[in-house]
mmCIF file of C-alpha atoms in Angstrom:
data_model
loop_
_atom_site.group_PDB
_atom_site.id
_atom_site.type_symbol
_atom_site.label_atom_id
_atom_site.label_comp_id
_atom_site.label_asym_id
_atom_site.label_seq_id
_atom_site.Cartn_x
_atom_site.Cartn_y
_atom_site.Cartn_z
ATOM 1 C CA MET A 13 142.269 105.175 83.399
ATOM 2 C CA ALA A 14 145.236 103.017 84.383
ATOM 3 C CA PRO A 15 146.873 100.707 81.857
ATOM 4 C CA GLU A 16 145.708 97.120 81.728
ATOM 5 C CA ALA A 17 147.605 94.563 83.756
ATOM 6 C CA GLY A 18 150.729 93.186 82.161
ATOM 7 C CA SER A 19 152.095 96.186 80.268
ATOM 8 C CA GLY A 20 154.948 96.808 82.734
ATOM 9 C CA ILE A 21 157.007 99.082 80.470
ATOM 10 C CA LYS A 22 158.583 102.110 82.131
ATOM 11 C CA LEU A 23 161.311 103.055 79.618
ATOM 12 C CA ILE A 24 161.006 103.149 75.824
ATOM 13 C CA VAL A 25 164.273 103.511 73.920
ATOM 14 C CA GLY A 26 164.469 104.461 70.252
ATOM 15 C CA LEU A 27 167.828 103.754 68.636
ATOM 16 C CA GLY A 28 169.560 105.921 66.057
ATOM 17 C CA ASN A 29 172.505 108.198 65.377
ATOM 18 C CA PRO A 30 172.571 111.894 66.338
ATOM 19 C CA GLY A 31 173.089 114.641 63.781
ATOM 20 C CA ALA A 32 171.167 116.074 60.846
ATOM 21 C CA GLU A 33 173.109 113.946 58.348
ATOM 22 C CA TYR A 34 171.573 110.776 59.828
ATOM 23 C CA ALA A 35 168.070 112.084 60.552
ATOM 24 C CA LYS A 36 166.342 110.291 57.649
ATOM 25 C CA SER A 37 168.614 107.258 57.444
ATOM 26 C CA ARG A 38 167.408 103.662 57.713
ATOM 27 C CA HIS A 39 169.393 103.184 60.916
ATOM 28 C CA ASN A 40 167.350 105.906 62.635
ATOM 29 C CA ALA A 41 164.067 103.991 62.661
ATOM 30 C CA GLY A 42 164.009 104.017 66.473
ATOM 31 C CA PHE A 43 164.356 107.793 66.656
ATOM 32 C CA MET A 44 161.564 108.211 64.109
ATOM 33 C CA VAL A 45 159.165 106.034 66.097
ATOM 34 C CA ILE A 46 159.873 108.002 69.289
ATOM 35 C CA GLU A 47 159.191 111.244 67.412
ATOM 36 C CA LYS A 48 155.937 109.810 66.030
ATOM 37 C CA LEU A 49 154.891 108.713 69.530
ATOM 38 C CA LEU A 50 155.568 112.159 70.945
ATOM 39 C CA SER A 51 153.509 113.746 68.175
ATOM 40 C CA THR A 52 150.479 111.661 69.211
ATOM 41 C CA PHE A 53 150.505 112.926 72.804
ATOM 42 C CA PRO A 54 148.966 116.249 73.875
ATOM 43 C CA GLU A 55 151.429 119.137 73.812
ATOM 44 C CA GLY A 56 153.254 119.451 77.116
ATOM 45 C CA ARG A 57 152.508 115.871 78.201
ATOM 46 C CA PHE A 58 156.211 114.961 78.039
ATOM 47 C CA ILE A 59 159.026 117.234 79.228
ATOM 48 C CA GLU A 60 162.398 116.987 77.488
ATOM 49 C CA SER A 61 165.730 116.979 79.289
ATOM 50 C CA HIS A 62 169.272 115.976 78.388
ATOM 51 C CA THR A 63 170.795 113.353 80.638
ATOM 52 C CA ALA A 64 172.719 110.060 80.357
ATOM 53 C CA GLY A 65 174.021 111.167 76.962
ATOM 54 C CA SER A 66 170.464 111.233 75.620
ATOM 55 C CA ARG A 67 167.368 113.211 74.823
ATOM 56 C CA VAL A 68 164.988 112.086 77.562
ATOM 57 C CA PHE A 69 161.249 112.746 77.612
ATOM 58 C CA THR A 70 159.456 112.264 80.920
ATOM 59 C CA GLY A 71 155.694 112.192 81.280
ATOM 60 C CA ARG A 72 152.687 110.021 81.994
ATOM 61 C CA PHE A 73 150.666 107.552 79.955
ATOM 62 C CA ARG A 74 147.263 106.454 81.249
ATOM 63 C CA GLY A 75 148.064 107.447 84.794
ATOM 64 C CA ARG A 76 151.548 105.988 84.995
ATOM 65 C CA ASN A 77 155.033 107.482 84.728
ATOM 66 C CA LEU A 78 156.780 106.811 81.427
ATOM 67 C CA VAL A 79 160.211 107.755 80.066
ATOM 68 C CA LEU A 80 161.197 107.917 76.385
ATOM 69 C CA GLN A 81 164.906 107.918 75.496
ATOM 70 C CA MET A 82 166.849 108.755 72.341
ATOM 71 C CA PRO A 83 170.543 107.962 73.012
ATOM 72 C CA LEU A 84 172.966 110.466 71.493
ATOM 73 C CA THR A 85 175.990 108.215 71.985
ATOM 74 C CA TYR A 86 175.872 106.812 68.428
ATOM 75 C CA MET A 87 174.313 103.471 67.647
ATOM 76 C CA ASN A 88 177.201 101.121 68.390
ATOM 77 C CA VAL A 89 177.503 102.265 72.015
ATOM 78 C CA SER A 90 173.802 102.800 72.780
ATOM 79 C CA GLY A 91 174.130 100.739 75.944
ATOM 80 C CA GLU A 92 176.371 103.402 77.453
ATOM 81 C CA ALA A 93 173.291 105.644 77.562
ATOM 82 C CA VAL A 94 170.551 103.103 78.239
ATOM 83 C CA ALA A 95 172.166 101.281 81.170
ATOM 84 C CA PRO A 96 173.021 104.388 83.258
ATOM 85 C CA LEU A 97 169.545 105.890 82.784
ATOM 86 C CA SER A 98 167.718 102.680 83.633
ATOM 87 C CA ARG A 99 169.822 102.148 86.745
ATOM 88 C CA ARG A 100 169.364 105.750 87.860
ATOM 89 C CA LEU A 101 165.592 105.352 87.530
ATOM 90 C CA GLY A 102 165.506 101.879 89.076
ATOM 91 C CA ILE A 103 164.129 100.324 85.901
ATOM 92 C CA THR A 104 164.843 96.649 85.218
ATOM 93 C CA PRO A 105 165.564 95.173 81.749
ATOM 94 C CA LYS A 106 162.096 93.557 81.695
ATOM 95 C CA GLU A 107 160.586 97.059 82.021
ATOM 96 C CA ILE A 108 162.415 98.371 78.923
ATOM 97 C CA LEU A 109 161.162 98.393 75.320
ATOM 98 C CA VAL A 110 163.754 99.050 72.597
ATOM 99 C CA ILE A 111 162.832 100.139 69.057
ATOM 100 C CA SER A 112 165.398 99.452 66.342
ATOM 101 C CA ASP A 113 165.823 98.923 62.612
ATOM 102 C CA ASP A 114 166.199 95.377 61.260
ATOM 103 C CA LEU A 115 168.046 94.305 58.106
ATOM 104 C CA ASP A 116 166.353 90.902 58.057
ATOM 105 C CA LEU A 117 162.848 92.345 57.683
ATOM 106 C CA ALA A 118 161.623 93.845 54.423
ATOM 107 C CA PRO A 119 161.108 97.616 54.391
ATOM 108 C CA GLY A 120 157.826 98.400 56.127
ATOM 109 C CA ARG A 121 157.591 95.156 58.106
ATOM 110 C CA LEU A 122 157.366 95.006 61.904
ATOM 111 C CA ARG A 123 158.295 92.313 64.389
ATOM 112 C CA LEU A 124 157.700 92.438 68.148
ATOM 113 C CA ARG A 125 159.738 90.223 70.461
ATOM 114 C CA GLN A 126 159.889 89.542 74.204
ATOM 115 C CA GLY A 127 163.705 89.347 74.162
ATOM 116 C CA GLY A 128 166.390 87.262 72.498
ATOM 117 C CA SER A 129 169.769 87.742 70.857
ATOM 118 C CA ASP A 130 171.078 90.941 69.270
ATOM 119 C CA GLY A 131 170.551 89.476 65.770
ATOM 120 C CA GLY A 132 173.736 91.156 64.589
ATOM 121 C CA HIS A 133 172.482 94.635 65.507
ATOM 122 C CA ASN A 134 175.288 96.589 67.164
ATOM 123 C CA GLY A 135 172.961 98.847 69.117
ATOM 124 C CA LEU A 136 171.150 95.892 70.674
ATOM 125 C CA LYS A 137 174.486 94.171 71.269
ATOM 126 C CA SER A 138 175.730 97.192 73.224
ATOM 127 C CA ILE A 139 172.552 97.375 75.318
ATOM 128 C CA ILE A 140 172.699 93.663 76.157
ATOM 129 C CA SER A 141 176.346 94.022 77.167
ATOM 130 C CA GLN A 142 175.835 97.095 79.337
ATOM 131 C CA LEU A 143 172.630 95.840 80.996
ATOM 132 C CA GLY A 144 174.023 92.355 81.446
ATOM 133 C CA SER A 145 170.671 91.076 80.208
ATOM 134 C CA ALA A 146 168.765 90.427 76.970
ATOM 135 C CA GLU A 147 165.375 90.407 78.679
ATOM 136 C CA PHE A 148 164.175 93.758 77.362
ATOM 137 C CA LYS A 149 161.284 93.895 74.881
ATOM 138 C CA ARG A 150 161.809 94.739 71.203
ATOM 139 C CA VAL A 151 159.989 96.418 68.335
ATOM 140 C CA ARG A 152 161.932 95.830 65.132
ATOM 141 C CA VAL A 153 161.247 97.948 62.034
ATOM 142 C CA GLY A 154 162.284 96.392 58.734
ATOM 143 C CA ILE A 155 164.705 98.197 56.446
ATOM 144 C CA GLY A 156 165.673 95.264 54.177
ATOM 145 C CA ARG A 157 169.146 94.296 53.010
ATOM 146 C CA PRO A 158 171.056 95.916 50.140
ATOM 147 C CA GLU A 159 171.193 94.013 46.852
ATOM 148 C CA SER A 160 174.849 94.964 46.598
ATOM 149 C CA GLY A 161 177.401 97.167 48.338
ATOM 150 C CA LYS A 162 178.373 97.561 51.959
ATOM 151 C CA THR A 163 175.780 97.153 54.676
ATOM 152 C CA ALA A 164 177.327 100.010 56.687
ATOM 153 C CA ASP A 165 176.725 102.461 53.846
ATOM 154 C CA TYR A 166 173.235 101.095 53.253
ATOM 155 C CA VAL A 167 171.936 101.521 56.812
ATOM 156 C CA LEU A 168 173.126 105.137 56.845
ATOM 157 C CA SER A 169 171.334 105.944 53.600
ATOM 158 C CA GLY A 170 167.735 107.056 53.189
ATOM 159 C CA PHE A 171 164.727 105.484 51.496
ATOM 160 C CA GLU A 172 163.454 106.340 48.049
ATOM 161 C CA GLY A 173 160.187 105.887 46.154
ATOM 162 C CA ASP A 174 157.840 103.109 47.229
ATOM 163 C CA GLU A 175 160.191 101.973 50.009
ATOM 164 C CA GLU A 176 159.990 105.419 51.586
ATOM 165 C CA LYS A 177 156.179 105.221 51.672
ATOM 166 C CA ALA A 178 156.250 101.713 53.114
ATOM 167 C CA PHE A 179 158.739 102.747 55.770
ATOM 168 C CA ALA A 180 156.720 105.834 56.772
ATOM 169 C CA ALA A 181 153.658 103.602 57.185
ATOM 170 C CA ALA A 182 155.743 101.182 59.276
ATOM 171 C CA VAL A 183 156.824 103.984 61.599
ATOM 172 C CA ASP A 184 153.157 104.857 62.130
ATOM 173 C CA ARG A 185 152.307 101.200 62.848
ATOM 174 C CA ALA A 186 155.283 100.846 65.168
ATOM 175 C CA ALA A 187 154.066 103.810 67.208
ATOM 176 C CA GLN A 188 150.626 102.164 67.369
ATOM 177 C CA ALA A 189 152.259 98.897 68.437
ATOM 178 C CA VAL A 190 154.116 100.655 71.263
ATOM 179 C CA GLN A 191 150.888 102.204 72.501
ATOM 180 C CA THR A 192 149.271 98.758 72.410
ATOM 181 C CA VAL A 193 152.144 97.353 74.475
ATOM 182 C CA LEU A 194 151.615 100.124 77.028
ATOM 183 C CA SER A 195 147.852 99.742 77.219
ATOM 184 C CA ALA A 196 147.331 96.001 76.764
ATOM 185 C CA GLY A 197 150.694 94.321 77.307
ATOM 186 C CA MET A 198 153.381 92.795 75.121
ATOM 187 C CA THR A 199 151.585 89.532 74.379
ATOM 188 C CA ALA A 200 148.481 91.323 73.112
ATOM 189 C CA ALA A 201 150.626 93.612 70.929
ATOM 190 C CA MET A 202 152.558 90.647 69.507
ATOM 191 C CA ASN A 203 149.321 88.804 68.723
ATOM 192 C CA LYS A 204 147.917 91.850 66.951
ATOM 193 C CA PHE A 205 150.901 93.220 65.030
ATOM 194 C CA ASN A 206 152.939 90.082 64.344
ATOM 195 C CA ALA A 207 149.778 88.313 63.168
ATOM 196 C CA ALA A 208 148.938 91.235 60.890
ATOM 197 C CA GLU A 209 152.388 91.011 59.303
ATOM 198 C CA LYS A 210 152.017 87.243 58.794
ATOM 199 C CA ASN A 211 148.544 87.542 57.260
ATOM 200 C CA ASP A 212 149.666 90.315 54.938
ATOM 201 C CA THR A 213 152.519 88.116 53.676
ATOM 202 C CA GLU A 214 150.271 85.090 53.191
ATOM 203 C CA ASN A 215 147.763 87.128 51.183
ATOM 204 C CA LYS A 216 150.351 88.213 48.635
#
């Protein structure tokens, strides 16, 4: 069955930093969501290759070609991987969905957006610069801000206790949100997942 009209996404990018020392860090939320997505697909559905300074997974979702990308260029220069791959594949910014961490959302929260500014996120800033456009879609996974200390150290640290559980649940929901974007479109996913976040906050 083909995806419903309006999904339009051909490239999904999860942002993070390469290397075992960063694997469980807050900044690697995008990588974790890509890994969760891949785990939900039948084995062999997506084939991995290494190109454009990235781990690239090519396959099909509901009858349509789909590419998943994990840039290995380090977060601050993510655009140097995303832009070359998208241009090589003939994919426009509007056909790209980027998954990133977000300091301004509490741990475990999600926020889907059609586009917008980089919000102070260096990975998004690099992608906007290299694409020459901010029109790509976003899934932002909350990691919260540190109560004290340097932000740079905080984003490269891991979660503990209740925050770790909340973040793991958010990664699962983010993967579900991405699948909703693919099957029903960005507006439907925003209505479902952003509304759920709002209602959860209001009920507390």
